[in-house]
Short mmCIF file of C-alpha atoms in Angstrom, two decimals:
data_model
loop_
_atom_site.label_atom_id
_atom_site.label_comp_id
_atom_site.label_asym_id
_atom_site.label_seq_id
_atom_site.Cartn_x
_atom_site.Cartn_y
_atom_site.Cartn_z
CA MET A 1466 27.69 43.62 -30.48
CA ARG A 1467 28.19 46.25 -28.52
CA LYS A 1468 26.16 46.11 -25.35
CA LEU A 1469 23.86 48.99 -23.22
CA THR A 1470 25.47 47.40 -20.13
CA THR A 1471 28.90 47.68 -21.22
CA PHE A 1472 28.53 51.58 -21.52
CA ILE A 1473 26.98 51.23 -18.16
CA ALA A 1474 30.05 49.61 -16.60
CA LEU A 1475 32.40 51.99 -18.34
CA ALA A 1476 30.63 55.37 -17.17
CA VAL A 1477 30.48 53.69 -13.51
CA ILE A 1478 34.34 53.04 -13.88
CA SER A 1479 35.12 56.87 -15.16
CA PHE A 1480 33.93 57.97 -11.63
CA THR A 1481 36.77 56.51 -10.07
CA ASN A 1482 38.28 60.34 -9.47
CA ILE A 1483 35.80 60.66 -6.65
CA GLY A 1484 36.84 58.92 -3.56
CA CYS A 1485 33.64 56.99 -2.81
CA ASP A 1486 33.61 55.51 -6.00
CA ARG A 1487 36.84 53.30 -5.53
CA PHE A 1488 34.21 50.57 -4.71
CA LEU A 1489 32.82 47.98 -7.99
CA ASP A 1490 31.42 45.24 -8.16
CA ILE A 1491 34.37 44.01 -10.59
CA GLN A 1492 38.34 44.08 -9.45
CA PRO A 1493 40.27 45.85 -11.37
CA GLU A 1494 43.91 46.52 -10.27
CA GLY A 1495 43.63 49.45 -7.38
CA LYS A 1496 40.31 48.86 -6.76
CA VAL A 1497 38.74 47.62 -3.68
CA ILE A 1498 35.55 44.96 -2.83
CA PRO A 1499 33.27 46.30 -0.40
CA THR A 1500 32.61 44.04 2.28
CA THR A 1501 31.38 46.20 5.44
CA VAL A 1502 28.24 48.40 5.86
CA GLU A 1503 30.73 51.52 5.78
CA ASP A 1504 31.66 50.56 2.21
CA TYR A 1505 28.58 49.80 1.35
CA ARG A 1506 27.58 53.23 2.42
CA GLN A 1507 30.10 55.00 0.16
CA VAL A 1508 28.72 52.72 -2.52
CA LEU A 1509 25.24 54.19 -1.93
CA THR A 1510 26.35 57.51 -1.53
CA SER A 1511 28.02 57.33 -4.76
CA ALA A 1512 24.52 56.30 -6.23
CA TYR A 1513 22.27 59.07 -4.74
CA SER A 1514 24.86 61.61 -6.21
CA LYS A 1515 25.01 60.96 -9.53
CA TYR A 1516 21.29 60.98 -9.50
CA PRO A 1517 20.44 62.94 -13.10
CA ALA A 1518 18.96 66.15 -13.26
CA HIS A 1519 16.21 65.44 -15.82
CA ARG A 1520 13.73 67.33 -14.10
CA SER A 1521 15.58 70.64 -15.08
CA LEU A 1522 15.45 69.32 -18.47
CA SER A 1523 12.05 68.45 -18.54
CA ALA A 1524 10.89 72.15 -17.58
CA LEU A 1525 11.89 73.19 -21.19
CA ARG A 1526 9.29 71.11 -22.75
CA THR A 1527 6.66 72.69 -20.74
CA ASP A 1528 4.73 75.51 -20.77
CA GLU A 1529 6.43 76.95 -17.99
CA VAL A 1530 9.89 78.89 -19.30
CA ASP A 1531 10.44 80.96 -22.53
CA ILE A 1532 13.85 80.51 -23.77
CA ASP A 1533 16.67 83.18 -23.38
CA GLU A 1534 18.28 82.88 -26.70
CA ASN A 1535 21.05 85.60 -25.85
CA THR A 1536 22.91 83.15 -23.75
CA SER A 1537 26.00 80.71 -24.53
CA ASP A 1538 24.21 77.92 -23.45
CA PHE A 1539 21.29 78.51 -25.92
CA ILE A 1540 22.41 75.83 -28.78
CA SER A 1541 22.86 73.17 -26.30
CA TYR A 1542 18.79 73.35 -25.15
CA ARG A 1543 17.28 74.87 -27.63
CA GLU A 1544 16.14 71.54 -29.24
CA ILE A 1545 14.57 70.29 -26.31
CA ALA A 1546 12.50 73.34 -26.37
CA MET A 1547 11.12 72.67 -30.04
CA TRP A 1548 10.52 68.79 -28.91
CA LYS A 1549 12.84 67.45 -31.28
CA ASP A 1550 13.92 64.20 -29.85
CA SER A 1551 15.01 62.56 -33.15
CA ASN A 1552 17.87 63.67 -35.46
CA MET A 1553 19.41 66.26 -32.86
CA ASP A 1554 21.76 68.37 -33.14
CA GLN A 1555 25.46 66.96 -31.54
CA ALA A 1556 25.28 70.15 -29.48
CA THR A 1557 21.73 69.15 -27.96
CA THR A 1558 21.95 67.92 -24.42
CA GLU A 1559 20.29 64.56 -24.33
CA PHE A 1560 17.72 63.29 -21.49
CA PRO A 1561 20.04 61.07 -19.27
CA TRP A 1562 19.86 57.20 -20.10
CA VAL A 1563 23.30 55.60 -19.39
CA SER A 1564 23.40 57.71 -15.85
CA PHE A 1565 19.99 56.37 -14.61
CA TYR A 1566 21.57 53.06 -15.48
CA SER A 1567 24.64 53.81 -13.64
CA VAL A 1568 22.86 54.37 -10.69
CA VAL A 1569 21.02 51.21 -11.01
CA PHE A 1570 24.62 49.62 -11.28
CA TYR A 1571 25.47 50.76 -7.70
CA LEU A 1572 22.27 49.93 -6.23
CA ASN A 1573 22.05 46.55 -7.81
CA GLN A 1574 25.61 45.80 -6.43
CA ILE A 1575 24.66 46.71 -3.19
CA ILE A 1576 21.08 44.46 -3.04
CA ASN A 1577 23.22 41.76 -4.57
CA GLU A 1578 26.36 41.56 -2.85
CA GLY A 1579 25.90 43.64 0.01
CA SER A 1580 23.34 41.57 1.37
CA LYS A 1581 25.44 38.81 1.35
CA THR A 1582 28.66 40.22 2.94
CA MET A 1583 27.68 42.91 4.99
CA LYS A 1584 27.09 41.27 8.97
CA ASP A 1585 23.40 41.73 9.61
CA SER A 1586 23.05 44.87 11.65
CA PRO A 1587 20.20 47.68 11.82
CA GLU A 1588 23.04 49.87 9.68
CA LYS A 1589 22.63 46.90 7.12
CA GLN A 1590 18.89 46.77 7.00
CA GLN A 1591 18.82 50.58 6.21
CA ILE A 1592 21.56 50.51 3.67
CA LEU A 1593 19.14 47.92 1.80
CA ALA A 1594 16.27 49.38 2.34
CA GLU A 1595 17.63 52.44 0.71
CA ALA A 1596 18.94 50.69 -2.11
CA TYR A 1597 15.65 49.25 -3.20
CA ALA A 1598 13.54 52.25 -2.81
CA LEU A 1599 16.21 54.03 -4.91
CA ARG A 1600 16.29 51.77 -7.24
CA ALA A 1601 12.47 51.85 -7.46
CA TYR A 1602 12.63 55.69 -7.95
CA THR A 1603 15.09 55.42 -10.70
CA TYR A 1604 12.42 53.32 -12.39
CA PHE A 1605 9.78 55.54 -11.79
CA ASP A 1606 11.47 58.38 -13.24
CA MET A 1607 12.95 56.63 -16.33
CA VAL A 1608 8.99 54.63 -17.07
CA ASN A 1609 7.75 58.30 -16.56
CA LEU A 1610 10.03 59.88 -19.18
CA TYR A 1611 10.40 57.33 -21.69
CA GLY A 1612 7.28 55.21 -21.24
CA LYS A 1613 3.38 56.03 -21.83
CA PRO A 1614 1.66 57.78 -18.74
CA TYR A 1615 0.25 54.66 -17.06
CA ASN A 1616 -3.03 53.72 -18.01
CA SER A 1617 -4.08 50.17 -16.33
CA ALA A 1618 -6.12 49.20 -19.64
CA THR A 1619 -2.74 49.58 -22.09
CA ALA A 1620 -0.07 49.45 -19.48
CA SER A 1621 0.58 45.89 -20.00
CA THR A 1622 1.31 46.60 -23.83
CA ASP A 1623 2.86 50.23 -23.54
CA ARG A 1624 6.36 50.16 -24.18
CA GLY A 1625 8.21 50.94 -21.04
CA VAL A 1626 11.91 50.48 -20.47
CA PRO A 1627 14.31 48.29 -19.81
CA ILE A 1628 14.38 46.57 -16.36
CA THR A 1629 18.16 45.07 -14.75
CA LEU A 1630 18.43 43.87 -11.58
CA ASP A 1631 21.88 42.14 -11.74
CA ILE A 1632 25.22 43.11 -12.41
CA ASP A 1633 26.11 40.68 -15.34
CA LEU A 1634 27.93 43.39 -17.94
CA GLU A 1635 27.09 40.71 -20.74
CA GLN A 1636 23.33 40.99 -20.67
CA VAL A 1637 21.33 42.29 -23.62
CA LEU A 1638 18.65 44.83 -22.09
CA LYS A 1639 15.32 45.05 -23.83
CA PRO A 1640 12.25 47.02 -22.89
CA SER A 1641 9.77 45.81 -20.53
CA THR A 1642 6.31 47.22 -20.13
CA VAL A 1643 4.93 50.07 -18.73
CA GLN A 1644 3.09 47.28 -16.14
CA GLU A 1645 6.20 45.47 -15.71
CA VAL A 1646 8.10 48.61 -14.71
CA TYR A 1647 5.50 49.53 -12.15
CA ASN A 1648 5.19 45.82 -11.10
CA GLN A 1649 9.12 46.22 -10.59
CA ILE A 1650 8.52 49.61 -8.55
CA HIS A 1651 6.34 47.89 -6.22
CA ALA A 1652 8.32 45.25 -5.55
CA ASP A 1653 11.26 47.22 -4.89
CA ILE A 1654 9.13 49.65 -2.88
CA ALA A 1655 7.66 46.33 -0.53
CA LYS A 1656 11.09 45.37 -0.01
CA ALA A 1657 12.42 48.50 1.39
CA GLU A 1658 9.16 49.42 3.18
CA GLY A 1659 10.27 46.10 5.21
CA MET A 1660 13.66 47.03 6.03
CA MET A 1661 13.49 50.59 6.39
CA ILE A 1662 14.52 51.99 9.95
CA GLU A 1663 15.09 55.59 9.65
CA GLU A 1664 11.59 57.56 10.11
CA LYS A 1665 13.25 60.96 9.33
CA GLN A 1666 16.41 61.71 7.88
CA PRO A 1667 18.13 64.59 9.52
CA THR A 1668 18.91 67.86 7.72
CA GLY A 1669 21.95 67.73 5.60
CA ILE A 1670 21.53 64.27 4.83
CA HIS A 1671 17.75 63.70 3.74
CA TYR A 1672 18.81 63.27 0.33
CA ARG A 1673 18.41 59.68 1.44
CA PHE A 1674 15.12 57.72 1.61
CA SER A 1675 13.50 57.04 4.96
CA LYS A 1676 9.92 55.78 6.37
CA VAL A 1677 8.13 59.17 5.59
CA ALA A 1678 10.03 59.71 2.04
CA LEU A 1679 9.17 56.39 1.26
CA MET A 1680 5.25 56.86 2.14
CA ALA A 1681 5.54 60.20 -0.11
CA PHE A 1682 6.83 58.08 -2.70
CA GLN A 1683 4.15 55.68 -2.32
CA ALA A 1684 1.52 58.53 -2.41
CA ARG A 1685 2.86 60.01 -5.73
CA THR A 1686 3.28 56.41 -7.56
CA ALA A 1687 -0.69 55.67 -6.71
CA LEU A 1688 -1.48 58.96 -7.74
CA TYR A 1689 0.04 58.37 -11.11
CA GLU A 1690 -1.71 55.14 -11.58
CA GLY A 1691 -5.19 56.60 -10.42
CA ASP A 1692 -5.34 54.25 -7.23
CA TRP A 1693 -7.03 57.06 -5.27
CA ASN A 1694 -7.34 55.01 -1.97
CA LYS A 1695 -3.66 53.94 -1.66
CA ALA A 1696 -2.66 57.76 -2.59
CA LEU A 1697 -4.81 59.16 0.10
CA ASN A 1698 -3.87 56.59 2.32
CA TYR A 1699 -0.06 56.96 1.83
CA SER A 1700 -0.48 60.73 2.02
CA GLU A 1701 -2.09 60.78 5.29
CA GLN A 1702 0.27 58.58 6.96
CA ALA A 1703 3.31 60.56 5.66
CA LEU A 1704 1.72 63.65 6.95
CA ALA A 1705 0.97 62.28 10.14
CA ILE A 1706 4.86 62.03 10.67
CA LYS A 1707 5.55 65.39 9.12
CA GLY A 1708 2.84 67.86 8.46
CA ASP A 1709 4.46 70.68 8.59
CA LEU A 1710 3.68 73.79 5.94
CA SER A 1711 6.16 76.93 5.43
CA ASP A 1712 3.97 80.27 6.46
CA LEU A 1713 5.29 82.30 3.51
CA ASN A 1714 3.48 85.32 5.02
CA THR A 1715 6.73 85.03 7.49
CA ALA A 1716 9.45 82.82 5.69
CA LYS A 1717 12.34 84.06 4.02
CA THR A 1718 13.12 80.97 1.74
CA ALA A 1719 11.08 79.18 -0.69
CA PRO A 1720 9.10 75.92 0.63
CA ASN A 1721 11.21 73.93 -1.66
CA HIS A 1722 14.40 74.92 0.22
CA TYR A 1723 16.36 71.73 1.74
CA ALA A 1724 15.87 73.56 4.90
CA SER A 1725 12.66 74.32 4.98
CA VAL A 1726 10.23 72.75 7.23
CA GLU A 1727 8.37 71.21 4.68
CA SER A 1728 11.33 69.07 3.04
CA ILE A 1729 11.18 65.49 3.51
CA MET A 1730 13.66 64.22 0.80
CA ALA A 1731 16.24 66.67 -0.69
CA LEU A 1732 17.52 64.51 -3.52
CA ASP A 1733 16.92 66.22 -7.03
CA ASN A 1734 18.43 69.32 -8.77
CA ALA A 1735 15.18 70.07 -9.97
CA PHE A 1736 16.43 73.42 -11.43
CA ASN A 1737 20.10 73.32 -11.81
CA SER A 1738 21.98 76.39 -12.81
CA SER A 1739 22.39 75.90 -16.59
CA VAL A 1740 18.77 75.45 -17.10
CA GLN A 1741 17.80 78.52 -14.61
CA ASN A 1742 20.73 81.21 -16.53
CA LEU A 1743 18.66 80.80 -20.05
CA SER A 1744 15.00 80.35 -18.78
CA LEU A 1745 12.65 83.16 -18.35
CA ALA A 1746 9.09 82.85 -16.55
CA SER A 1747 6.62 82.22 -19.30
CA SER A 1748 3.62 84.52 -19.36
CA GLU A 1749 1.24 81.76 -19.14
CA LEU A 1750 2.78 80.72 -15.66
CA LEU A 1751 3.17 84.31 -14.52
CA SER A 1752 -0.39 85.15 -15.59
CA LYS A 1753 -1.47 82.26 -13.19
CA TYR A 1754 -0.59 84.09 -10.04
CA ASN A 1755 -2.34 87.10 -8.16
CA THR A 1756 0.77 89.21 -7.58
CA ALA A 1757 -0.93 91.29 -4.88
CA ASN A 1758 -1.84 88.22 -2.52
CA ASP A 1759 0.27 85.21 -3.63
CA LYS A 1760 3.24 85.41 -1.52
CA ARG A 1761 5.11 82.62 -3.98
CA PHE A 1762 5.45 84.92 -6.34
CA GLY A 1763 8.07 87.17 -5.18
CA LEU A 1764 10.19 84.15 -3.67
CA TYR A 1765 10.12 82.70 -7.36
CA PHE A 1766 10.39 85.34 -9.82
CA GLU A 1767 12.44 88.47 -10.17
CA LYS A 1768 11.56 91.50 -12.79
CA ASN A 1769 14.01 92.18 -15.18
CA GLY A 1770 13.36 94.13 -17.84
CA SER A 1771 10.04 93.45 -19.32
CA LYS A 1772 10.63 89.55 -18.46
CA TYR A 1773 10.90 87.84 -15.15
CA LYS A 1774 13.94 85.60 -14.09
CA ILE A 1775 13.26 82.38 -11.90
CA ILE A 1776 15.17 82.94 -8.75
CA LYS A 1777 13.53 79.51 -7.27
CA GLY A 1778 16.25 76.88 -7.81
CA GLY A 1779 19.44 76.94 -9.11
CA SER A 1780 21.83 75.81 -6.78
CA THR A 1781 22.14 73.02 -4.40
CA ASP A 1782 20.11 74.63 -1.74
CA PHE A 1783 16.95 73.82 -3.34
CA ARG A 1784 17.48 70.21 -4.12
CA VAL A 1785 14.01 68.60 -3.44
CA SER A 1786 12.25 65.39 -4.07
CA PHE A 1787 9.60 65.38 -1.94
CA ARG A 1788 7.81 68.14 0.74
CA THR A 1789 4.90 68.26 2.75
CA ALA A 1790 3.10 70.46 0.29
CA GLU A 1791 2.85 68.03 -2.21
CA LEU A 1792 1.05 65.50 -0.19
CA TYR A 1793 -1.45 67.78 0.56
CA PHE A 1794 -2.10 68.15 -3.25
CA ILE A 1795 -2.28 64.24 -3.58
CA GLN A 1796 -4.56 64.30 -0.93
CA SER A 1797 -6.92 66.48 -2.38
CA GLU A 1798 -7.19 65.24 -5.58
CA ALA A 1799 -7.87 61.94 -4.25
CA LEU A 1800 -10.82 63.00 -2.40
CA VAL A 1801 -12.00 64.56 -5.15
CA LYS A 1802 -11.85 61.38 -7.15
CA LEU A 1803 -13.68 59.41 -4.10
CA ASN A 1804 -16.25 61.97 -4.16
CA ARG A 1805 -15.33 63.56 -0.82
CA LEU A 1806 -15.17 67.32 -2.20
CA THR A 1807 -15.46 69.05 1.11
CA GLU A 1808 -12.86 67.23 2.65
CA ALA A 1809 -11.12 67.79 -0.74
CA LYS A 1810 -11.35 71.63 -0.30
CA GLU A 1811 -10.26 71.46 3.22
CA ALA A 1812 -6.93 69.98 2.48
CA LEU A 1813 -6.01 72.32 -0.51
CA LEU A 1814 -6.88 75.24 2.36
CA LYS A 1815 -4.44 74.13 4.50
CA VAL A 1816 -1.76 74.85 1.60
CA ALA A 1817 -3.42 78.07 0.37
CA LYS A 1818 -3.59 79.53 4.29
CA ASN A 1819 0.20 79.16 3.97
CA ARG A 1820 0.81 80.75 0.82
CA TYR A 1821 -1.57 83.69 0.23
CA THR A 1822 -1.89 87.07 2.64
CA THR A 1823 -4.78 86.96 4.74
CA ASP A 1824 -7.02 89.08 2.35
CA GLY A 1825 -5.99 86.70 -0.33
CA TYR A 1826 -6.46 83.84 1.60
CA VAL A 1827 -10.62 84.55 2.04
CA SER A 1828 -10.60 85.28 -1.58
CA VAL A 1829 -9.19 81.62 -2.39
CA GLN A 1830 -11.88 80.36 0.15
CA ASN A 1831 -14.86 82.65 -1.39
CA GLN A 1832 -13.74 81.39 -4.97
CA ILE A 1833 -13.84 77.39 -4.29
CA ASN A 1834 -16.53 77.36 -2.05
CA PRO A 1835 -19.28 77.33 -4.71
CA MET A 1836 -17.01 74.53 -7.12
CA GLY A 1837 -18.22 71.37 -8.05
CA ALA A 1838 -15.54 68.83 -8.40
CA SER A 1839 -14.72 69.13 -11.63
CA GLU A 1840 -14.09 73.10 -11.28
CA PHE A 1841 -12.35 72.04 -8.15
CA MET A 1842 -10.42 69.76 -9.97
CA ASP A 1843 -9.57 72.43 -12.20
CA PHE A 1844 -8.11 74.47 -9.56
CA ILE A 1845 -6.30 71.79 -7.78
CA LEU A 1846 -4.05 71.76 -11.29
CA ASP A 1847 -3.78 75.42 -11.40
CA GLU A 1848 -2.93 75.44 -8.02
CA ARG A 1849 -0.46 72.74 -8.43
CA PHE A 1850 1.14 74.83 -11.48
CA ARG A 1851 1.86 77.80 -9.32
CA GLU A 1852 2.67 75.71 -6.31
CA PHE A 1853 5.29 73.20 -7.54
CA ALA A 1854 6.58 75.64 -10.54
CA LEU A 1855 10.25 74.53 -11.85
CA GLU A 1856 10.29 71.71 -9.01
CA GLY A 1857 10.05 69.24 -12.50
CA HIS A 1858 6.32 68.28 -11.52
CA ARG A 1859 4.69 70.21 -14.49
CA TRP A 1860 5.87 67.74 -17.53
CA PHE A 1861 4.78 64.92 -15.30
CA ASP A 1862 1.40 66.63 -14.23
CA LEU A 1863 0.85 67.63 -17.95
CA ARG A 1864 1.38 63.95 -19.16
CA ARG A 1865 -0.95 62.19 -16.65
CA THR A 1866 -3.60 65.07 -17.16
CA ASN A 1867 -4.76 66.92 -20.27
CA GLN A 1868 -1.84 66.96 -22.42
CA LYS A 1869 -2.60 70.14 -23.30
CA LYS A 1870 -1.46 72.49 -26.71
CA ILE A 1871 1.71 74.36 -25.83
CA THR A 1872 3.39 76.57 -28.46
CA HIS A 1873 7.19 77.47 -28.14
CA LYS A 1874 8.86 79.93 -30.04
CA VAL A 1875 12.60 79.51 -30.83
CA SER A 1876 14.70 81.53 -33.01
CA GLY A 1877 11.60 83.50 -34.61
CA LYS A 1878 9.97 80.33 -35.32
CA GLU A 1879 6.81 78.83 -33.49
CA TYR A 1880 7.05 74.78 -32.43
CA ILE A 1881 3.76 73.47 -31.49
CA LEU A 1882 3.19 70.54 -29.00
CA GLN A 1883 -0.22 69.27 -30.04
CA GLN A 1884 -2.85 67.88 -27.66
CA ASN A 1885 -2.11 64.54 -27.36
CA ASP A 1886 1.27 64.46 -29.19
CA PRO A 1887 2.97 61.60 -29.03
CA ARG A 1888 6.12 63.76 -28.25
CA TYR A 1889 4.66 63.73 -24.56
CA THR A 1890 6.62 60.46 -24.51
CA ILE A 1891 10.16 60.82 -24.84
CA GLU A 1892 11.94 58.91 -27.37
CA TYR A 1893 14.97 57.14 -26.12
CA PRO A 1894 18.27 58.72 -26.61
CA MET A 1895 19.90 58.52 -30.09
CA SER A 1896 22.85 57.37 -28.43
CA ALA A 1897 20.90 54.82 -26.30
CA LYS A 1898 19.23 53.22 -29.39
CA LYS A 1899 22.79 53.61 -31.35
CA ASN A 1900 24.47 51.58 -28.84
CA ASN A 1901 21.44 49.15 -28.22
CA PRO A 1902 19.49 47.63 -31.30
CA ASN A 1903 16.89 46.77 -28.76
CA LEU A 1904 15.70 49.86 -28.46
CA ASN A 1905 14.99 50.93 -32.12
#
């Protein structure tokens, strides 16, 4: 029986055309066993560089975009927009699976072997901290693609994704529960937290984890679990280190630019050029903006005939994993859930002041002042829709909130994702199920 891990190994070995991938846990002829901190930094760089662009694909399942059918890549992506996860056309791009586990393969090598072979030093500590953090982040993204949204009442029985913590190529992977995956995420975060040295990474290499990035990740994880006290605590800790917001009344670039004052960690290619080229902003997304007063509109979209092209993203300049605005949103949402409504409004208004014109900001203030908790919670979610458009948040936000009904039109036919549709949890890719019977 062919095992999934065999395919992971083959995928990793196939990366040998890149110089820093000459290090593997096995030693085929011409390969080098990593031993030093310099070696393992290169292995870790490989893991970062292989991180999948799954957020780009998830946008096609949301209410953010319509597909331009007059593009050469239409055939590769149309079935994603149809929420067709089984019996797909061979031309359809699959959501990543092996590439996620390839990243884990590198990280397991660093954690299991590097911890023994690297000499003790601050550099070793930082490398191990980043490896644990990135492994936690990988499993977090995977379980939120392929597992049901976290629900404390059912997480111990809901199917998640397989967990592998070693580099045994003969192991047979079986799915763990959602709760087991989250337990592993928390265990890895705890390891990273105890070792992390760098408070912030310098611009240009801040695709790497740091203390503040780890806090932002902890805040997001707590938000998804509905642990409001922890979500508030971690968001406030992170904001105490980095709380800058980009004033779009004066800034020339979108706040998701890697060099923005808001950027905390810039790893994910959240809206890559392939998906951008065939995407048009949906009428639903466009309708959420006050085009006269919302400064984001002109930075995110560009009129193209009767439609709007999306100019937010599409290049490596717009890699984004965590930025400060998200922390204010997490803070605001947690405060609402903790019945601290006045403080929740104050947190969100800090972002709004930097997103709207002066008149627009006054209008937003007047709009939210009389709101009760339920109405203001709806406003937060609408504002998240506007703020984080095409940054890979929308699919996850829809999953963890109302799982609304969405309609897409593809090739003249309507396709519907019903409210609470089972397809809000993506099936394991066909290739993964074919290669590992335990996934069926």
